[in-house]
């Protein structure tokens, strides 16, 4: 860390010889703690950043889940007064916002960060410091958003915050401002993360890893990052317009001055629909990795899986107005978007059938990871079917703003994305931490989640078709919604406990592992297919001892199995035999840095300034500029460090990338 | 039955190219065919079967709309021949009027607008569901063949009193 990087004396460190005179003012040494809190705060290691993304996401899952249970309690019986209208509106808004932006998106980022460099055979992402920055700025935005609870109340306009209800006239509190600024800040992290991961895939694939040899998870993550790259700016534009409206008397969404509130709807959903796909595609990628491993077969129709993912990535941009079928956009627009929506169901349906075809005739190993993957396939399909019924515009006009929609998107986001993520957690846990999660608790985890999930969201289909509108604080006993609401509430508590049981599982499994003397789980505990299993568990800090050379799709698998002369597949080696030993002599890794964290901290300071007093922006901007200068003057490599390998390198000037 | 390159455990003879399994190829053709059928059915429903969506009638100034005819007197207009028009204003958190009475067989055209934020106008148990956007007039027509009471509710989230924003359309039996 250096405003001005101190020049190390030629014959100095790390041999221990004479260090030059006192450091000049403004020069600091870089962080070098190999363990501990400071290490986590300054790390640029994609694996640690991935773990931090995952931890933050699980924390926010709890944080966004408690409000969901409060909502269900309020709706358990008619005419309840547990939550006031004001509290109810804030809670459902923040529940949606937290779950989408701070749970599902970062969980996708967690898997992408941890696995993408491993699956393409790289030592880290393209820009390690930017990677750290992406995480910290996401966390800063997420925490800032949630401080609204203590500083005047949460946002209360729904996660979509339609204009003009989001304007200062109708919503004078600071809740919407926190929603606006917090998500603007978190969005910066999504953008930098997207650029980083795209560059990693484009430039850092191992020798021989051509496009059609990339694992499907890598493909789906790549598509996701492109969606992020183009979708987040649309939301940012809308939010900046709203910011100007609310803080600086702008008139972008001010109906009194002749503006059209439909502008917000269009902007929000042009962002919002690609958002839907960028939330589900990482989970599709995970399932496409898990199912072949435990069906003992390669994925059925690899190119079709890849191209359907890309197709979703493109077509996701042409369906946004199906959120607006009843807003008066006219029959021509409605039909065009209905057709487009039907179209996008096809690549998604293709994926489902390809998973089924992969399962077909396989020797299925029904462990927890596999069960969660099959859970995604079944429950996402249910959600997909209700989704297709939205594409039929004449049916959708009945469903708009009813609980049928709530049922639908929970089936695709919880039954889809979250089940996929849980599958991934069980699958890659030994790779990240060196021990497997307990299977018995895992199966309880899975089955209780399936039961709780379907009890909670299944009845909402019926409620919706009975006409129960969304976002209603309460309902009357005479409306006939009583029974199913009670069922849903009971289900939601089962679901809450079930969802959390993975944390209990991690604790129990860790203790058992420690009692057993921390046995080595081995590089390849599942007899899997992709490159991340060809290195030791937990992943060594430097990932690969030598860059792997790839000659096949599922290259690692073909090192373990080959056909004999009769065309019968035979095991020729175990994963342990062909895995890299993990000694990694002389590997240079990017050095940790304070600057990503410092830079990220400047954003919420500016954010609070925008909401409360512009004077507060001044220290924020000063911190921002300082951090940018410090960052850009800091060499990518720490010249004083021997990287723990004792191979003191003479002051080789490495290009300051990252 | 299965050709050599469709061995499920081997992605390709030399692993360098990805051979297409015969089942995979058939499946791809089938799914493209599905695509065509889906799209055609939606297009036919949309353009051929006269599907009616909430129409954007015209734009108004939400500041003054409630002061000028016909909106200064929201409610029912009898056009004769069993045809009616009804003008409804949505505002936080009520409908004007909040009760509409028409006889059985009436063909009613709804014109709805908002003077503040976005609202919804959903006539329960019918296919009428419109978003009401300030500055826009939404329009739909329906014939009521059966007597009964149809509540209309706001189903586009509009703020604190959203849950209580409702009205009622009563279709009265002939002579009733």
PDB file of C-alpha atoms in Angstrom, chain A residues 85-86 89 92 156-158 160 162-165 170 213 255-256 258-262 265 296-304 324-332 334-335 338-339 342-343 346 349-350 353-354 391 393-394 397-402 466-467 469-474 551-553 557-558 563 567 569, chain B residues 7-16 18 20-21 23-24 27-29 31-32 34-36 38-43 45-47 51-56 59 61-63 92 115-118 122-136 138 153-165:
ATOM      1  CA  UNK A  85     -49.932  -1.226   6.616  1.00  0.00           C
ATOM      2  CA  UNK A  86     -46.800   0.911   6.717  1.00  0.00           C
ATOM      3  CA  UNK A  89     -45.297  -2.358   2.760  1.00  0.00           C
ATOM      4  CA  UNK A  92     -42.475  -6.905   1.432  1.00  0.00           C
ATOM      5  CA  UNK A 156     -42.061   0.869   0.642  1.00  0.00           C
ATOM      6  CA  UNK A 157     -42.790   0.959  -3.068  1.00  0.00           C
ATOM      7  CA  UNK A 158     -42.304  -2.702  -3.940  1.00  0.00           C
ATOM      8  CA  UNK A 160     -40.022  -2.422  -8.708  1.00  0.00           C
ATOM      9  CA  UNK A 162     -43.187   2.138  -9.873  1.00  0.00           C
ATOM     10  CA  UNK A 163     -43.353   5.822 -10.674  1.00  0.00           C
ATOM     11  CA  UNK A 164     -44.876   8.110  -9.605  1.00  0.00           C
ATOM     12  CA  UNK A 165     -45.393   6.352  -6.263  1.00  0.00           C
ATOM     13  CA  UNK A 170     -46.033  10.449  -2.709  1.00  0.00           C
ATOM     14  CA  UNK A 213     -14.503 -27.658 -24.276  1.00  0.00           C
ATOM     15  CA  UNK A 255     -46.603  13.377 -14.098  1.00  0.00           C
ATOM     16  CA  UNK A 256     -47.654  16.899 -13.164  1.00  0.00           C
ATOM     17  CA  UNK A 258     -46.217  15.960 -18.361  1.00  0.00           C
ATOM     18  CA  UNK A 259     -43.810  13.076 -18.013  1.00  0.00           C
ATOM     19  CA  UNK A 260     -45.002   9.531 -18.599  1.00  0.00           C
ATOM     20  CA  UNK A 261     -44.679   7.113 -15.679  1.00  0.00           C
ATOM     21  CA  UNK A 262     -44.603   4.230 -18.144  1.00  0.00           C
ATOM     22  CA  UNK A 265     -41.871   0.660 -16.085  1.00  0.00           C
ATOM     23  CA  UNK A 296     -22.307 -41.301 -14.524  1.00  0.00           C
ATOM     24  CA  UNK A 297     -22.888 -40.020 -18.041  1.00  0.00           C
ATOM     25  CA  UNK A 298     -21.736 -37.000 -20.041  1.00  0.00           C
ATOM     26  CA  UNK A 299     -24.272 -34.220 -20.369  1.00  0.00           C
ATOM     27  CA  UNK A 300     -26.780 -34.966 -23.113  1.00  0.00           C
ATOM     28  CA  UNK A 301     -26.511 -32.538 -26.021  1.00  0.00           C
ATOM     29  CA  UNK A 302     -23.601 -30.409 -24.811  1.00  0.00           C
ATOM     30  CA  UNK A 303     -23.714 -28.003 -27.790  1.00  0.00           C
ATOM     31  CA  UNK A 304     -27.455 -27.617 -27.427  1.00  0.00           C
ATOM     32  CA  UNK A 324     -46.900  -4.818 -18.659  1.00  0.00           C
ATOM     33  CA  UNK A 325     -49.690  -6.625 -20.492  1.00  0.00           C
ATOM     34  CA  UNK A 326     -52.387  -4.677 -18.666  1.00  0.00           C
ATOM     35  CA  UNK A 327     -50.701  -1.280 -18.735  1.00  0.00           C
ATOM     36  CA  UNK A 328     -52.346  -0.260 -21.984  1.00  0.00           C
ATOM     37  CA  UNK A 329     -49.434  -0.862 -24.360  1.00  0.00           C
ATOM     38  CA  UNK A 330     -51.882  -2.058 -26.994  1.00  0.00           C
ATOM     39  CA  UNK A 331     -52.772  -5.369 -28.660  1.00  0.00           C
ATOM     40  CA  UNK A 332     -49.903  -5.362 -31.169  1.00  0.00           C
ATOM     41  CA  UNK A 334     -48.945  -7.466 -26.279  1.00  0.00           C
ATOM     42  CA  UNK A 335     -49.038 -10.113 -28.990  1.00  0.00           C
ATOM     43  CA  UNK A 338     -46.399 -12.873 -25.937  1.00  0.00           C
ATOM     44  CA  UNK A 339     -44.821 -14.574 -28.948  1.00  0.00           C
ATOM     45  CA  UNK A 342     -43.299 -18.301 -25.845  1.00  0.00           C
ATOM     46  CA  UNK A 343     -40.034 -18.436 -27.778  1.00  0.00           C
ATOM     47  CA  UNK A 346     -38.238 -23.220 -25.665  1.00  0.00           C
ATOM     48  CA  UNK A 349     -37.558 -26.345 -21.905  1.00  0.00           C
ATOM     49  CA  UNK A 350     -34.764 -27.813 -24.005  1.00  0.00           C
ATOM     50  CA  UNK A 353     -35.327 -32.216 -21.321  1.00  0.00           C
ATOM     51  CA  UNK A 354     -31.553 -32.460 -21.788  1.00  0.00           C
ATOM     52  CA  UNK A 391     -47.049 -15.823 -22.028  1.00  0.00           C
ATOM     53  CA  UNK A 393     -51.639 -12.806 -22.780  1.00  0.00           C
ATOM     54  CA  UNK A 394     -55.352 -13.494 -22.374  1.00  0.00           C
ATOM     55  CA  UNK A 397     -54.424 -10.400 -17.827  1.00  0.00           C
ATOM     56  CA  UNK A 398     -56.233 -12.541 -15.252  1.00  0.00           C
ATOM     57  CA  UNK A 399     -53.051 -13.388 -13.384  1.00  0.00           C
ATOM     58  CA  UNK A 400     -51.374  -9.992 -13.293  1.00  0.00           C
ATOM     59  CA  UNK A 401     -50.812  -8.784  -9.749  1.00  0.00           C
ATOM     60  CA  UNK A 402     -52.348 -11.862  -8.154  1.00  0.00           C
ATOM     61  CA  UNK A 466     -59.226 -17.204  -6.774  1.00  0.00           C
ATOM     62  CA  UNK A 467     -58.302 -13.555  -7.263  1.00  0.00           C
ATOM     63  CA  UNK A 469     -54.161  -9.682  -5.151  1.00  0.00           C
ATOM     64  CA  UNK A 470     -50.495  -9.262  -4.284  1.00  0.00           C
ATOM     65  CA  UNK A 471     -49.165  -6.725  -1.813  1.00  0.00           C
ATOM     66  CA  UNK A 472     -52.337  -6.671   0.265  1.00  0.00           C
ATOM     67  CA  UNK A 473     -51.708  -6.099   3.911  1.00  0.00           C
ATOM     68  CA  UNK A 474     -54.742  -8.144   4.844  1.00  0.00           C
ATOM     69  CA  UNK A 551      -7.543 -31.904 -25.188  1.00  0.00           C
ATOM     70  CA  UNK A 552     -11.157 -32.855 -24.530  1.00  0.00           C
ATOM     71  CA  UNK A 553     -14.432 -31.722 -23.176  1.00  0.00           C
ATOM     72  CA  UNK A 557     -12.546 -37.500 -16.909  1.00  0.00           C
ATOM     73  CA  UNK A 558     -10.627 -38.778 -19.936  1.00  0.00           C
ATOM     74  CA  UNK A 563     -12.002 -47.143 -23.968  1.00  0.00           C
ATOM     75  CA  UNK A 567     -14.777 -50.037 -27.067  1.00  0.00           C
ATOM     76  CA  UNK A 569     -15.029 -47.838 -21.053  1.00  0.00           C
TER      77      UNK A 569
ATOM     78  CA  UNK B   7     -21.984 -44.357 -26.839  1.00  0.00           C
ATOM     79  CA  UNK B   8     -23.259 -42.397 -23.871  1.00  0.00           C
ATOM     80  CA  UNK B   9     -19.979 -42.552 -22.032  1.00  0.00           C
ATOM     81  CA  UNK B  10     -17.887 -41.107 -24.809  1.00  0.00           C
ATOM     82  CA  UNK B  11     -18.410 -37.654 -26.251  1.00  0.00           C
ATOM     83  CA  UNK B  12     -16.532 -38.503 -29.439  1.00  0.00           C
ATOM     84  CA  UNK B  13     -14.165 -41.022 -30.932  1.00  0.00           C
ATOM     85  CA  UNK B  14     -11.100 -38.895 -30.533  1.00  0.00           C
ATOM     86  CA  UNK B  15     -12.701 -36.525 -28.083  1.00  0.00           C
ATOM     87  CA  UNK B  16     -11.858 -33.553 -30.250  1.00  0.00           C
ATOM     88  CA  UNK B  18     -18.498 -33.535 -30.616  1.00  0.00           C
ATOM     89  CA  UNK B  20     -24.243 -35.610 -32.524  1.00  0.00           C
ATOM     90  CA  UNK B  21     -26.144 -38.507 -31.171  1.00  0.00           C
ATOM     91  CA  UNK B  23     -31.429 -38.966 -30.472  1.00  0.00           C
ATOM     92  CA  UNK B  24     -29.904 -35.583 -29.822  1.00  0.00           C
ATOM     93  CA  UNK B  27     -34.663 -33.891 -30.211  1.00  0.00           C
ATOM     94  CA  UNK B  28     -33.278 -30.679 -31.648  1.00  0.00           C
ATOM     95  CA  UNK B  29     -35.561 -30.940 -34.680  1.00  0.00           C
ATOM     96  CA  UNK B  31     -37.871 -28.657 -30.235  1.00  0.00           C
ATOM     97  CA  UNK B  32     -37.570 -26.318 -33.219  1.00  0.00           C
ATOM     98  CA  UNK B  34     -42.383 -26.971 -30.967  1.00  0.00           C
ATOM     99  CA  UNK B  35     -41.117 -23.423 -31.213  1.00  0.00           C
ATOM    100  CA  UNK B  36     -42.970 -22.885 -34.465  1.00  0.00           C
ATOM    101  CA  UNK B  38     -46.041 -22.200 -29.928  1.00  0.00           C
ATOM    102  CA  UNK B  39     -45.371 -19.015 -31.836  1.00  0.00           C
ATOM    103  CA  UNK B  40     -48.098 -19.727 -34.345  1.00  0.00           C
ATOM    104  CA  UNK B  41     -50.667 -20.406 -31.641  1.00  0.00           C
ATOM    105  CA  UNK B  42     -49.898 -17.152 -29.853  1.00  0.00           C
ATOM    106  CA  UNK B  43     -50.018 -15.196 -33.090  1.00  0.00           C
ATOM    107  CA  UNK B  45     -54.772 -15.989 -30.588  1.00  0.00           C
ATOM    108  CA  UNK B  46     -53.483 -12.437 -30.712  1.00  0.00           C
ATOM    109  CA  UNK B  47     -54.376 -11.430 -34.249  1.00  0.00           C
ATOM    110  CA  UNK B  51     -58.187 -10.946 -28.130  1.00  0.00           C
ATOM    111  CA  UNK B  52     -58.941  -7.731 -26.296  1.00  0.00           C
ATOM    112  CA  UNK B  53     -56.302  -6.112 -24.132  1.00  0.00           C
ATOM    113  CA  UNK B  54     -56.651  -2.954 -22.081  1.00  0.00           C
ATOM    114  CA  UNK B  55     -56.410  -0.270 -24.688  1.00  0.00           C
ATOM    115  CA  UNK B  56     -54.739   3.056 -24.356  1.00  0.00           C
ATOM    116  CA  UNK B  59     -53.658  11.000 -22.780  1.00  0.00           C
ATOM    117  CA  UNK B  61     -53.444  15.958 -17.817  1.00  0.00           C
ATOM    118  CA  UNK B  62     -53.839  14.299 -14.417  1.00  0.00           C
ATOM    119  CA  UNK B  63     -53.881  17.724 -12.724  1.00  0.00           C
ATOM    120  CA  UNK B  92     -55.336   7.127  -3.233  1.00  0.00           C
ATOM    121  CA  UNK B 115     -55.146  11.442 -10.730  1.00  0.00           C
ATOM    122  CA  UNK B 116     -52.146  10.514  -8.603  1.00  0.00           C
ATOM    123  CA  UNK B 117     -50.096   7.283  -8.674  1.00  0.00           C
ATOM    124  CA  UNK B 118     -50.591   4.090 -10.642  1.00  0.00           C
ATOM    125  CA  UNK B 122     -59.608  -5.505 -11.644  1.00  0.00           C
ATOM    126  CA  UNK B 123     -63.204  -6.595 -11.960  1.00  0.00           C
ATOM    127  CA  UNK B 124     -63.219  -9.876 -10.059  1.00  0.00           C
ATOM    128  CA  UNK B 125     -64.483 -12.980 -11.867  1.00  0.00           C
ATOM    129  CA  UNK B 126     -64.298 -11.255 -15.242  1.00  0.00           C
ATOM    130  CA  UNK B 127     -61.463 -10.797 -17.709  1.00  0.00           C
ATOM    131  CA  UNK B 128     -61.234  -7.085 -16.987  1.00  0.00           C
ATOM    132  CA  UNK B 129     -57.911  -6.152 -15.449  1.00  0.00           C
ATOM    133  CA  UNK B 130     -56.333  -2.825 -16.256  1.00  0.00           C
ATOM    134  CA  UNK B 131     -53.410  -0.920 -14.962  1.00  0.00           C
ATOM    135  CA  UNK B 132     -54.368   2.707 -14.433  1.00  0.00           C
ATOM    136  CA  UNK B 133     -51.572   5.071 -15.270  1.00  0.00           C
ATOM    137  CA  UNK B 134     -51.836   8.761 -14.407  1.00  0.00           C
ATOM    138  CA  UNK B 135     -51.997  10.733 -17.625  1.00  0.00           C
ATOM    139  CA  UNK B 136     -53.434   7.811 -19.564  1.00  0.00           C
ATOM    140  CA  UNK B 138     -57.446   2.851 -20.151  1.00  0.00           C
ATOM    141  CA  UNK B 153     -60.290  -3.803  -6.650  1.00  0.00           C
ATOM    142  CA  UNK B 154     -57.041  -1.936  -7.028  1.00  0.00           C
ATOM    143  CA  UNK B 155     -54.437  -4.554  -7.786  1.00  0.00           C
ATOM    144  CA  UNK B 156     -51.494  -2.348  -8.655  1.00  0.00           C
ATOM    145  CA  UNK B 157     -49.681  -1.504  -5.472  1.00  0.00           C
ATOM    146  CA  UNK B 158     -50.386   2.164  -4.721  1.00  0.00           C
ATOM    147  CA  UNK B 159     -49.301   2.774  -1.136  1.00  0.00           C
ATOM    148  CA  UNK B 160     -50.575   2.599   2.388  1.00  0.00           C
ATOM    149  CA  UNK B 161     -54.292   2.124   1.767  1.00  0.00           C
ATOM    150  CA  UNK B 162     -53.872  -0.189  -1.218  1.00  0.00           C
ATOM    151  CA  UNK B 163     -55.580  -3.131   0.482  1.00  0.00           C
ATOM    152  CA  UNK B 164     -58.785  -1.184   1.103  1.00  0.00           C
ATOM    153  CA  UNK B 165     -59.205   0.398  -2.333  1.00  0.00           C
TER     154      UNK B 165
END
